Tab-separated table of C-alpha atoms and ligand atoms in Angstrom:
chain	number	residue	atom	x	y	z
A	1054	UNK	CA	-3.356	-24.787	-46.603
A	1055	UNK	CA	-0.743	-23.422	-44.213
A	1056	UNK	CA	-1.078	-19.647	-43.908
A	1057	UNK	CA	1.820	-17.881	-45.125
A	1058	UNK	CA	1.867	-15.848	-42.037
A	1059	UNK	CA	1.808	-16.356	-38.515
A	1060	UNK	CA	0.117	-14.081	-35.486
A	1061	UNK	CA	0.793	-15.224	-31.906
A	1062	UNK	CA	1.715	-12.609	-29.156
A	1063	UNK	CA	5.410	-14.046	-28.778
A	1064	UNK	CA	6.280	-14.563	-32.362
A	1065	UNK	CA	4.888	-12.624	-35.688
A	1066	UNK	CA	6.543	-13.917	-39.068
A	1067	UNK	CA	5.111	-13.144	-43.020
A	1068	UNK	CA	3.569	-10.804	-44.479
A	1069	UNK	CA	0.295	-10.209	-41.971
A	1070	UNK	CA	-3.700	-10.522	-44.145
A	1071	UNK	CA	-5.347	-7.842	-41.516
A	1072	UNK	CA	-8.699	-8.818	-42.633
A	1073	UNK	CA	-7.561	-12.532	-41.816
A	1074	UNK	CA	-7.283	-11.675	-38.351
A	1075	UNK	CA	-10.337	-10.718	-38.057
A	1076	UNK	CA	-11.862	-13.559	-39.460
A	1077	UNK	CA	-9.431	-16.203	-37.494
A	1078	UNK	CA	-9.173	-14.376	-34.109
A	1079	UNK	CA	-13.259	-13.657	-34.238
A	1080	UNK	CA	-12.888	-9.699	-33.376
A	1081	UNK	CA	-15.039	-7.006	-34.968
A	1082	UNK	CA	-13.928	-4.854	-37.513
A	1083	UNK	CA	-14.053	-0.973	-36.718
A	1084	UNK	CA	-16.673	0.062	-38.896
A	1085	UNK	CA	-17.766	3.865	-40.007
A	1086	UNK	CA	-20.287	4.211	-37.127
A	1087	UNK	CA	-18.724	2.963	-34.208
A	1088	UNK	CA	-15.609	5.909	-35.520
A	1089	UNK	CA	-18.213	7.971	-35.896
A	1090	UNK	CA	-19.614	7.484	-32.393
A	1091	UNK	CA	-16.153	7.568	-31.057
A	1092	UNK	CA	-15.168	10.704	-32.993
A	1093	UNK	CA	-18.235	12.674	-31.693
A	1094	UNK	CA	-17.214	11.417	-27.771
A	1095	UNK	CA	-13.454	12.677	-28.906
A	1096	UNK	CA	-14.850	16.149	-30.233
A	1097	UNK	CA	-12.139	15.443	-33.536
A	1098	UNK	CA	-11.272	12.493	-35.775
A	1099	UNK	CA	-7.628	10.791	-34.617
A	1100	UNK	CA	-5.916	9.740	-37.776
A	1101	UNK	CA	-5.197	6.404	-36.487
A	1102	UNK	CA	-8.717	5.726	-36.850
A	1103	UNK	CA	-9.122	7.207	-39.973
A	1104	UNK	CA	-6.210	5.295	-41.205
A	1105	UNK	CA	-7.488	2.240	-39.983
A	1106	UNK	CA	-4.299	1.940	-37.605
A	1107	UNK	CA	-6.541	1.148	-35.050
A	1108	UNK	CA	-8.899	-1.287	-36.838
A	1109	UNK	CA	-10.551	-3.812	-34.870
A	1110	UNK	CA	-11.998	-4.735	-31.484
A	1111	UNK	CA	-14.180	-6.915	-29.050
A	1112	UNK	CA	-16.946	-5.236	-27.355
A	1113	UNK	CA	-16.129	-1.497	-27.867
A	1114	UNK	CA	-19.651	-0.434	-28.296
A	1115	UNK	CA	-21.051	-2.015	-24.877
A	1116	UNK	CA	-18.312	-0.159	-23.454
A	1117	UNK	CA	-19.508	3.396	-24.804
A	1118	UNK	CA	-22.754	2.274	-23.924
A	1119	UNK	CA	-22.036	2.155	-20.297
A	1120	UNK	CA	-19.662	4.878	-20.417
A	1121	UNK	CA	-22.573	7.712	-22.175
A	1122	UNK	CA	-24.556	6.008	-19.291
A	1123	UNK	CA	-22.709	7.498	-16.976
A	1124	UNK	CA	-20.325	4.280	-15.704
A	1125	UNK	CA	-16.522	4.504	-15.584
A	1126	UNK	CA	-14.606	2.474	-17.488
A	1127	UNK	CA	-10.803	1.900	-16.875
A	1128	UNK	CA	-7.937	1.410	-19.224
A	1129	UNK	CA	-5.512	-1.717	-19.138
A	1130	UNK	CA	-2.587	-1.788	-21.416
A	1131	UNK	CA	1.311	-3.570	-21.312
A	1132	UNK	CA	4.760	-4.239	-22.045
A	1133	UNK	CA	6.807	-7.423	-21.658
A	1134	UNK	CA	9.967	-6.102	-20.895
A	1135	UNK	CA	12.563	-8.399	-23.248
A	1136	UNK	CA	14.633	-5.269	-24.431
A	1137	UNK	CA	14.456	-1.451	-24.892
A	1138	UNK	CA	11.137	0.205	-25.915
A	1139	UNK	CA	10.856	0.662	-29.514
A	1140	UNK	CA	8.951	3.302	-31.882
A	1141	UNK	CA	6.169	-0.050	-32.329
A	1142	UNK	CA	5.597	-0.518	-28.530
A	1143	UNK	CA	5.071	3.509	-29.012
A	1144	UNK	CA	2.529	3.498	-31.301
A	1145	UNK	CA	-0.318	1.732	-28.881
A	1146	UNK	CA	0.826	3.683	-25.963
A	1147	UNK	CA	0.091	6.769	-28.038
A	1148	UNK	CA	-3.316	6.140	-28.553
A	1149	UNK	CA	-3.890	4.460	-24.650
A	1150	UNK	CA	-2.669	8.904	-23.761
A	1151	UNK	CA	-5.305	9.853	-25.966
A	1152	UNK	CA	-7.934	7.783	-24.806
A	1153	UNK	CA	-6.881	8.383	-21.562
A	1154	UNK	CA	-7.687	12.226	-21.719
A	1155	UNK	CA	-10.738	12.075	-23.775
A	1156	UNK	CA	-12.228	9.632	-21.724
A	1157	UNK	CA	-10.905	10.565	-18.029
A	1158	UNK	CA	-10.395	7.360	-16.978
A	1159	UNK	CA	-7.423	5.754	-14.934
A	1160	UNK	CA	-4.975	3.264	-16.650
A	1161	UNK	CA	-2.951	0.348	-15.254
A	1162	UNK	CA	0.378	-0.587	-17.110
A	1163	UNK	CA	1.415	-3.776	-16.625
A	1164	UNK	CA	4.703	-5.271	-16.779
A	1165	UNK	CA	5.483	-8.563	-17.428
A	1166	UNK	CA	8.938	-9.205	-16.039
A	1167	UNK	CA	7.625	-12.661	-15.011
A	1168	UNK	CA	6.460	-13.139	-18.966
A	1169	UNK	CA	9.909	-12.432	-20.868
A	1170	UNK	CA	11.678	-14.852	-18.111
A	1171	UNK	CA	9.704	-17.843	-18.860
A	1172	UNK	CA	9.525	-17.294	-22.994
A	1173	UNK	CA	13.024	-15.545	-23.452
A	1174	UNK	CA	15.890	-18.419	-22.650
A	1175	UNK	CA	18.491	-15.841	-22.601
A	1176	UNK	CA	16.959	-13.293	-19.724
A	1177	UNK	CA	17.678	-14.161	-15.942
A	1178	UNK	CA	15.047	-12.715	-13.856
A	1179	UNK	CA	17.496	-9.776	-12.459
A	1180	UNK	CA	17.507	-8.530	-16.763
A	1181	UNK	CA	13.921	-8.398	-17.022
A	1182	UNK	CA	12.956	-6.680	-14.375
A	1183	UNK	CA	15.599	-4.355	-14.854
A	1184	UNK	CA	14.616	-3.947	-18.324
A	1185	UNK	CA	11.192	-3.508	-16.691
A	1186	UNK	CA	12.075	-0.083	-15.694
A	1187	UNK	CA	13.689	0.858	-18.402
A	1188	UNK	CA	9.956	0.233	-20.032
A	1189	UNK	CA	8.357	2.033	-17.568
A	1190	UNK	CA	10.543	5.276	-18.118
A	1191	UNK	CA	9.366	5.671	-21.236
A	1192	UNK	CA	5.828	5.271	-20.801
A	1193	UNK	CA	6.181	7.813	-18.029
A	1194	UNK	CA	7.919	10.284	-20.385
A	1195	UNK	CA	5.254	10.082	-23.190
A	1196	UNK	CA	3.350	12.407	-20.637
A	1197	UNK	CA	1.473	10.153	-18.152
A	1198	UNK	CA	0.043	11.105	-14.765
A	1199	UNK	CA	0.635	9.721	-11.730
A	1200	UNK	CA	-2.900	10.677	-10.784
A	1201	UNK	CA	-4.537	8.364	-12.978
A	1202	UNK	CA	-1.618	6.099	-14.671
A	1203	UNK	CA	-0.546	3.656	-11.956
A	1204	UNK	CA	2.611	1.244	-13.311
A	1205	UNK	CA	3.332	-2.448	-11.823
A	1206	UNK	CA	5.561	-5.207	-12.515
A	1207	UNK	CA	4.084	-9.028	-12.107
A	1208	UNK	CA	7.185	-10.177	-9.847
A	1209	UNK	CA	6.999	-7.216	-7.396
A	1210	UNK	CA	2.606	-6.727	-7.168
A	1211	UNK	CA	1.915	-10.301	-7.525
A	1212	UNK	CA	0.180	-10.366	-3.931
A	1213	UNK	CA	-2.813	-8.445	-5.446
A	1214	UNK	CA	-2.546	-10.252	-8.657
A	1215	UNK	CA	-2.209	-13.386	-7.444
A	1216	UNK	CA	-5.361	-13.786	-5.919
A	1217	UNK	CA	-7.308	-13.013	-9.332
A	1218	UNK	CA	-4.745	-14.941	-11.496
A	1219	UNK	CA	-5.305	-18.427	-9.244
A	1220	UNK	CA	-9.599	-17.458	-10.204
A	1221	UNK	CA	-8.855	-17.417	-13.967
A	1222	UNK	CA	-6.266	-20.015	-14.141
A	1223	UNK	CA	-9.000	-22.255	-12.229
A	1224	UNK	CA	-11.240	-21.362	-15.870
A	1225	UNK	CA	-8.301	-22.263	-18.422
A	1226	UNK	CA	-7.446	-25.999	-19.386
A	1227	UNK	CA	-3.969	-27.064	-20.621
A	1228	UNK	CA	-6.085	-28.100	-23.719
A	1229	UNK	CA	-7.169	-24.563	-24.390
A	1230	UNK	CA	-3.784	-22.326	-24.055
A	1231	UNK	CA	-2.670	-25.688	-26.451
A	1232	UNK	CA	-5.569	-24.693	-28.951
A	1233	UNK	CA	-5.180	-21.345	-28.377
A	1234	UNK	CA	-1.113	-20.222	-28.390
A	1235	UNK	CA	0.097	-23.397	-29.597
A	1236	UNK	CA	1.995	-24.884	-27.044
A	1237	UNK	CA	2.899	-28.822	-26.632
A	1238	UNK	CA	3.845	-30.778	-23.710
A	1239	UNK	CA	7.542	-29.558	-23.978
A	1240	UNK	CA	6.858	-25.898	-22.815
A	1241	UNK	CA	7.659	-24.642	-19.359
A	1242	UNK	CA	4.584	-24.887	-16.832
A	1243	UNK	CA	5.511	-21.210	-16.208
A	1244	UNK	CA	4.610	-20.164	-19.349
A	1245	UNK	CA	0.613	-22.164	-19.747
A	1246	UNK	CA	0.025	-20.387	-16.370
A	1247	UNK	CA	1.024	-17.495	-17.794
A	1248	UNK	CA	-1.852	-16.121	-20.000
A	1249	UNK	CA	-3.689	-15.576	-16.172
A	1250	UNK	CA	-1.224	-13.496	-14.822
A	1251	UNK	CA	-1.968	-11.498	-17.886
A	1252	UNK	CA	-5.814	-11.662	-17.429
A	1253	UNK	CA	-5.857	-10.365	-13.972
A	1254	UNK	CA	-5.212	-6.306	-14.500
A	1255	UNK	CA	-8.321	-6.759	-16.540
A	1256	UNK	CA	-10.502	-7.475	-12.719
A	1257	UNK	CA	-8.428	-4.390	-10.799
A	1258	UNK	CA	-10.604	-2.221	-10.289
A	1259	UNK	CA	-13.577	-4.677	-10.323
A	1260	UNK	CA	-11.578	-5.854	-7.341
A	1261	UNK	CA	-10.949	-2.547	-6.078
A	1262	UNK	CA	-13.891	-1.199	-5.765
A	1263	UNK	CA	-15.779	-4.264	-4.788
A	1264	UNK	CA	-18.309	-3.853	-7.811
A	1265	UNK	CA	-17.793	-4.499	-11.759
A	1266	UNK	CA	-15.989	-2.197	-13.319
A	1267	UNK	CA	-15.963	-2.224	-17.207
A	1268	UNK	CA	-12.365	-2.557	-18.723
A	1269	UNK	CA	-10.939	-1.175	-22.384
A	1270	UNK	CA	-7.278	-2.866	-23.221
A	1271	UNK	CA	-5.743	-0.711	-25.727
A	1272	UNK	CA	-2.863	-3.453	-27.587
A	1273	UNK	CA	-1.952	-4.355	-31.198
A	1274	UNK	CA	-3.846	-7.246	-32.577
A	1275	UNK	CA	-0.716	-9.453	-31.707
A	1276	UNK	CA	-1.974	-9.925	-27.868
A	1277	UNK	CA	-5.307	-10.698	-28.309
A	1278	UNK	CA	-4.973	-14.486	-28.070
A	1279	UNK	CA	-4.882	-13.870	-24.176
A	1280	UNK	CA	-7.829	-11.865	-23.709
A	1281	UNK	CA	-9.800	-14.063	-25.712
A	1282	UNK	CA	-9.314	-16.829	-23.303
A	1283	UNK	CA	-10.086	-14.008	-20.544
A	1284	UNK	CA	-12.838	-12.590	-22.681
A	1285	UNK	CA	-14.737	-16.771	-21.996
A	1286	UNK	CA	-13.313	-16.796	-18.230
A	1287	UNK	CA	-14.577	-13.764	-17.447
A	1288	UNK	CA	-18.591	-14.357	-17.190
A	1289	UNK	CA	-18.196	-17.254	-15.111
A	1290	UNK	CA	-16.506	-15.509	-12.311
A	1291	UNK	CA	-19.178	-12.962	-12.465
A	1292	UNK	CA	-16.848	-10.631	-14.207
A	1293	UNK	CA	-17.368	-8.281	-17.412
A	1294	UNK	CA	-15.063	-9.304	-19.961
A	1295	UNK	CA	-12.957	-6.323	-21.133
A	1296	UNK	CA	-13.176	-5.063	-24.686
A	1297	UNK	CA	-9.939	-4.185	-26.571
A	1298	UNK	CA	-9.452	-1.959	-29.436
A	1299	UNK	CA	-6.752	-3.553	-31.580
A	1300	UNK	CA	-4.244	-1.990	-33.733
A	1301	UNK	CA	-1.696	-3.234	-36.693
A	1302	UNK	CA	1.917	-3.835	-36.095
A	1303	UNK	CA	4.267	-1.268	-36.916
A	1304	UNK	CA	6.780	-2.108	-39.727
A	1305	UNK	CA	10.723	-3.167	-39.522
A	1306	UNK	CA	13.062	-0.959	-41.470
A	1307	UNK	CA	13.716	-3.527	-43.811
A	1308	UNK	CA	10.036	-3.929	-45.163
A	1309	UNK	CA	7.134	-6.537	-44.237
A	1310	UNK	CA	7.302	-7.796	-40.578
A	1311	UNK	CA	6.694	-6.360	-37.532
A	1312	UNK	CA	9.222	-4.231	-36.102
A	1313	UNK	CA	11.159	-6.220	-33.139
A	1314	UNK	CA	13.668	-5.943	-30.354
A	1315	UNK	CA	15.426	-9.120	-31.835
A	1316	UNK	CA	16.699	-7.739	-34.905
A	1317	UNK	CA	18.183	-4.597	-33.640
A	1318	UNK	CA	19.658	-3.008	-37.088
A	1319	UNK	CA	15.882	-2.838	-38.972
A	1320	UNK	CA	14.371	-1.446	-35.600
A	1321	UNK	CA	14.658	2.114	-33.799
A	1322	UNK	CA	14.737	2.213	-29.743
A	1323	UNK	CA	13.583	5.381	-27.893
A	1324	UNK	CA	17.129	4.817	-26.715
A	1325	UNK	CA	19.054	4.967	-29.885
A	1326	UNK	CA	21.390	7.941	-30.254
A	1327	UNK	CA	19.690	9.925	-32.736
A	1328	UNK	CA	22.610	9.577	-35.331
A	1329	UNK	CA	22.428	6.109	-34.825
A	1330	UNK	CA	18.989	6.122	-35.881
A	1331	UNK	CA	19.539	8.473	-38.840
A	1332	UNK	CA	22.059	5.877	-39.826
A	1333	UNK	CA	19.214	2.385	-40.208
A	1334	UNK	CA	16.724	4.789	-41.468
A	1335	UNK	CA	19.352	5.431	-44.149
A	1336	UNK	CA	19.681	2.068	-44.545
A	1337	UNK	CA	15.748	1.631	-44.931
A	1338	UNK	CA	13.454	-0.340	-47.294
A	1339	UNK	CA	12.146	1.765	-49.726
A	1340	UNK	CA	9.528	1.157	-52.258
A	1341	UNK	CA	11.641	3.434	-54.563
A	1342	UNK	CA	12.842	2.277	-58.566
A	1343	UNK	CA	15.648	0.739	-59.661
A	1344	UNK	CA	17.492	3.456	-60.732
A	1345	UNK	CA	16.632	7.615	-60.027
A	1346	UNK	CA	15.625	8.003	-64.033
A	1347	UNK	CA	13.297	5.266	-63.348
A	1348	UNK	CA	11.769	6.882	-60.276
A	1349	UNK	CA	11.663	9.961	-61.938
A	1350	UNK	CA	10.065	8.656	-64.980
A	1351	UNK	CA	7.627	5.997	-63.010
A	1352	UNK	CA	7.732	6.943	-59.308
A	1353	UNK	CA	7.824	4.930	-56.625
A	1354	UNK	CA	5.405	2.854	-54.474
A	1355	UNK	CA	4.865	3.953	-50.721
A	1356	UNK	CA	2.480	0.798	-50.555
A	1357	UNK	CA	5.452	-1.396	-49.655
A	1358	UNK	CA	7.543	1.697	-48.329
A	1359	UNK	CA	8.830	1.779	-44.437
A	1360	UNK	CA	10.064	4.946	-45.159
A	1361	UNK	CA	6.587	5.801	-46.016
A	1362	UNK	CA	4.787	3.594	-43.420
A	1363	UNK	CA	6.396	5.608	-40.509
A	1364	UNK	CA	5.028	8.694	-41.956
A	1365	UNK	CA	2.035	7.094	-41.732
A	1366	UNK	CA	1.708	5.195	-38.657
A	1367	UNK	CA	3.304	8.242	-36.940
A	1368	UNK	CA	5.216	10.981	-37.779
A	1369	UNK	CA	2.961	12.727	-40.120
A	1370	UNK	CA	-0.961	12.645	-38.295
A	1371	UNK	CA	-1.909	15.688	-40.970
A	1372	UNK	CA	-3.145	13.827	-43.916
A	1373	UNK	CA	-2.729	16.422	-46.219
A	1374	UNK	CA	0.436	16.311	-45.595
A	1375	UNK	CA	0.590	12.634	-46.198
A	1376	UNK	CA	-0.932	12.675	-48.818
A	1377	UNK	CA	1.539	15.524	-50.415
A	1378	UNK	CA	4.930	13.161	-49.566
A	1379	UNK	CA	2.661	10.393	-51.441
A	1380	UNK	CA	1.733	12.588	-54.981
A	1381	UNK	CA	5.018	13.438	-54.428
A	1382	UNK	CA	6.854	9.938	-54.399
A	1383	UNK	CA	4.429	8.216	-56.938
A	1384	UNK	CA	5.226	11.578	-59.383
A	1385	UNK	CA	8.426	10.716	-58.866
A	1386	UNK	CA	9.234	13.831	-57.938
A	1387	UNK	CA	10.497	12.943	-55.163
A	1388	UNK	CA	13.746	10.675	-54.683
A	1389	UNK	CA	14.196	7.919	-51.642
A	1390	UNK	CA	17.260	10.067	-49.998
A	1391	UNK	CA	15.405	13.056	-49.767
A	1392	UNK	CA	12.531	11.261	-48.239
A	1393	UNK	CA	14.001	9.257	-45.882
A	1394	UNK	CA	16.171	12.006	-44.955
A	1395	UNK	CA	13.608	13.994	-43.589
A	1396	UNK	CA	11.957	11.062	-41.627
A	1397	UNK	CA	15.577	10.928	-40.327
A	1398	UNK	CA	15.245	14.554	-38.929
A	1399	UNK	CA	11.619	14.020	-37.741
A	1400	UNK	CA	13.250	10.974	-35.985
A	1401	UNK	CA	16.225	12.854	-34.288
A	1402	UNK	CA	13.822	15.392	-32.986
A	1403	UNK	CA	11.710	12.937	-31.144
A	1404	UNK	CA	14.200	10.764	-29.851
A	1405	UNK	CA	16.169	13.607	-28.497
A	1406	UNK	CA	12.938	15.327	-26.613
A	1407	UNK	CA	11.867	11.665	-25.628
A	1408	UNK	CA	15.374	10.894	-24.118
A	1409	UNK	CA	15.316	14.325	-21.996
A	1410	UNK	CA	11.646	13.541	-20.779
A	1411	UNK	CA	13.060	9.960	-20.013
A	1412	UNK	CA	15.702	11.042	-17.821
A	1413	UNK	CA	13.180	13.182	-15.927
A	1414	UNK	CA	10.700	10.226	-15.794
A	1415	UNK	CA	13.507	8.349	-13.419
A	1416	UNK	CA	12.750	10.891	-10.198
A	1417	UNK	CA	9.142	10.260	-10.950
A	1418	UNK	CA	9.003	6.960	-11.201
A	1419	UNK	CA	8.094	5.871	-7.620
A	1420	UNK	CA	5.110	8.174	-7.822
A	1421	UNK	CA	3.156	5.768	-10.812
A	1422	UNK	CA	4.097	2.447	-9.103
A	1423	UNK	CA	1.884	0.073	-7.461
A	1424	UNK	CA	2.823	-1.540	-4.574
A	1425	UNK	CA	1.616	-4.606	-2.104
B	607	TYM	P1	4.863	-6.312	-25.690
B	607	TYM	O1	5.960	-5.752	-24.875
B	607	TYM	O2	5.276	-7.227	-27.001
B	607	TYM	O3	4.015	-4.628	-26.653
B	607	TYM	C1	3.801	-4.108	-25.360
B	607	TYM	C2	2.678	-3.530	-27.017
B	607	TYM	O4	2.868	-3.025	-28.353
B	607	TYM	C3	2.631	-3.999	-29.275
B	607	TYM	N1	2.979	-4.277	-29.775
B	607	TYM	C4	3.488	-3.299	-31.447
B	607	TYM	N2	2.501	-2.564	-31.900
B	607	TYM	C5	2.969	-1.542	-33.204
B	607	TYM	N3	3.511	-2.232	-33.422
B	607	TYM	C6	4.346	-3.476	-33.557
B	607	TYM	N4	5.868	-3.458	-33.853
B	607	TYM	C7	3.986	-3.319	-32.087
B	607	TYM	N5	4.978	-4.551	-31.239
B	607	TYM	C8	4.017	-4.433	-30.254
B	607	TYM	C9	2.160	-4.739	-28.373
B	607	TYM	O5	0.378	-5.267	-29.121
B	607	TYM	C10	1.476	-4.345	-26.661
B	607	TYM	O6	0.175	-3.761	-26.925
B	607	TYM	N6	2.232	-9.984	-23.433
B	607	TYM	C11	2.606	-8.067	-23.525
B	607	TYM	C12	2.629	-6.926	-22.827
B	607	TYM	C13	1.337	-6.940	-21.752
B	607	TYM	C14	0.427	-6.049	-22.363
B	607	TYM	C15	-1.006	-5.929	-21.716
B	607	TYM	C16	0.060	-5.776	-23.681
B	607	TYM	C17	0.865	-7.044	-20.455
B	607	TYM	N7	-0.715	-6.560	-20.376
B	607	TYM	C18	-2.175	-5.608	-21.868
B	607	TYM	C19	-1.259	-5.194	-24.103
B	607	TYM	C20	-2.136	-4.833	-23.124
B	607	TYM	C21	4.286	-8.223	-24.546
B	607	TYM	O7	4.389	-8.557	-24.306
B	607	TYM	O8	3.673	-6.526	-24.980
C-alpha cells in the first residue's frame, strides 16, 4: 500500500510519520541513554532534545566516543538557496550553533546554488547565487564567528569540492540514485550527479588535514537520503562515514505539512516585515474549537495547532511555560486570538532583532567566505 506521506530532499507531502521514517531510512532513535550522554557533555539538557525535536541519528554514539577520546570532529550543514530563509531553516541552524559552542569545533556551511538551479525550472544561476548570499546573512546573523565557521557556495568553491565529488560520484551508480531519490530517465544529468556535491564537504577537513577527521551533520531528516548514499561510499574511499543528528520539520502555518518557501502565505521568512508576519500569524491554523463557547467548555487541541507548534519548536524553550500554554488551551482558559497575539509579539521581536543583525552581517560576510 502506498504511504500517505512523502519525505525526500526535494519534496515533503502529507502527515509525516516520524517513527516510520526511522525504519524506512534505517536511522536510529536518540534514546534515553544517548540523550543523557549528550546532556553530560553539554552540562545541561537542551529543549530540542528533551522534546524529541532532534530525535534521530546515525553514529552519534561513535562520534561521541571519538570526541571523548580527544579526537576533534567538525560540523557540517547547509542551505539550498531557492528563496529567502524561513523559520524552518533556522531550527537546525540554532541547534548547530549550540553544538558548536558546546563542542568548540569548526563548522562548514554549504550553499548549494548549483542544486537549486538544477532542480528548479524557474531559477537562473544568477538567482540562486544572489539568494545564497541572502541566506548566508541569516546564518551569520544567528551569531556564528568567522574564526571557526566557514561558508561557501558550490559554484564558487568548486575547485576544492570537485576533486572530492568525483571520487564519490565514481562509486554511485545511476540505479542507486534512482532507488534512493526516485530519479527517472527524464531527470537532467546535473541533478543525478548532485548528491556527490552535497557529500563532498563531509570529507573537507580530512582533505585539508590529510588525515581522517570525523564529521557531524545536524539537519532535518529530509536531507538524510544524500548522506545515506554518502555513508555507503565513504569507507570505499578510505574516509570515515559522517554522523548525523536529525530533527523533525517545523510545520507551516496551515497545519500538518512542513513550512515551505513555495507557499509564502503560510511561511514566515526572516526578511518579512514584522507587521506582515503578524498578519500571517493571525490567519494561522489552530486547534481551536468551533466557537468561543465551545472552546471555553471543552478547550482547544494543541497537538494539531500551528501556533502551539511554533512555541514548542522555537519560541518557548522553557518547559514549565510551555506546559502552562498547553494547560490554558486544553482547559479552555486561553482563546486562540490571545495565543496568536502572544506568539505574534515573540515573532515580531525576533524579526526586528534578527533583521538588524542581518544588516550588520553584510560587513562581515567576506570574513566567513571560503574562496579557492
Ligand atoms: P534546505 O535549504 O532545504 O534546508 C536547509 C536546512 O533546513 C532544514 N529544513 C527544515 N528544518 C526544520 N523545519 C523545516 N520546515 C525545514 N525545512 C528545511 C533542512 O533539513 C536543512 O537542514 N540540499 C540542502 C542544502 C545542504 C545541506 C547540507 C543541508 C547542503 N549540504 C548539509 C543540511 C546538511 C537543502 O536544500 O536544504
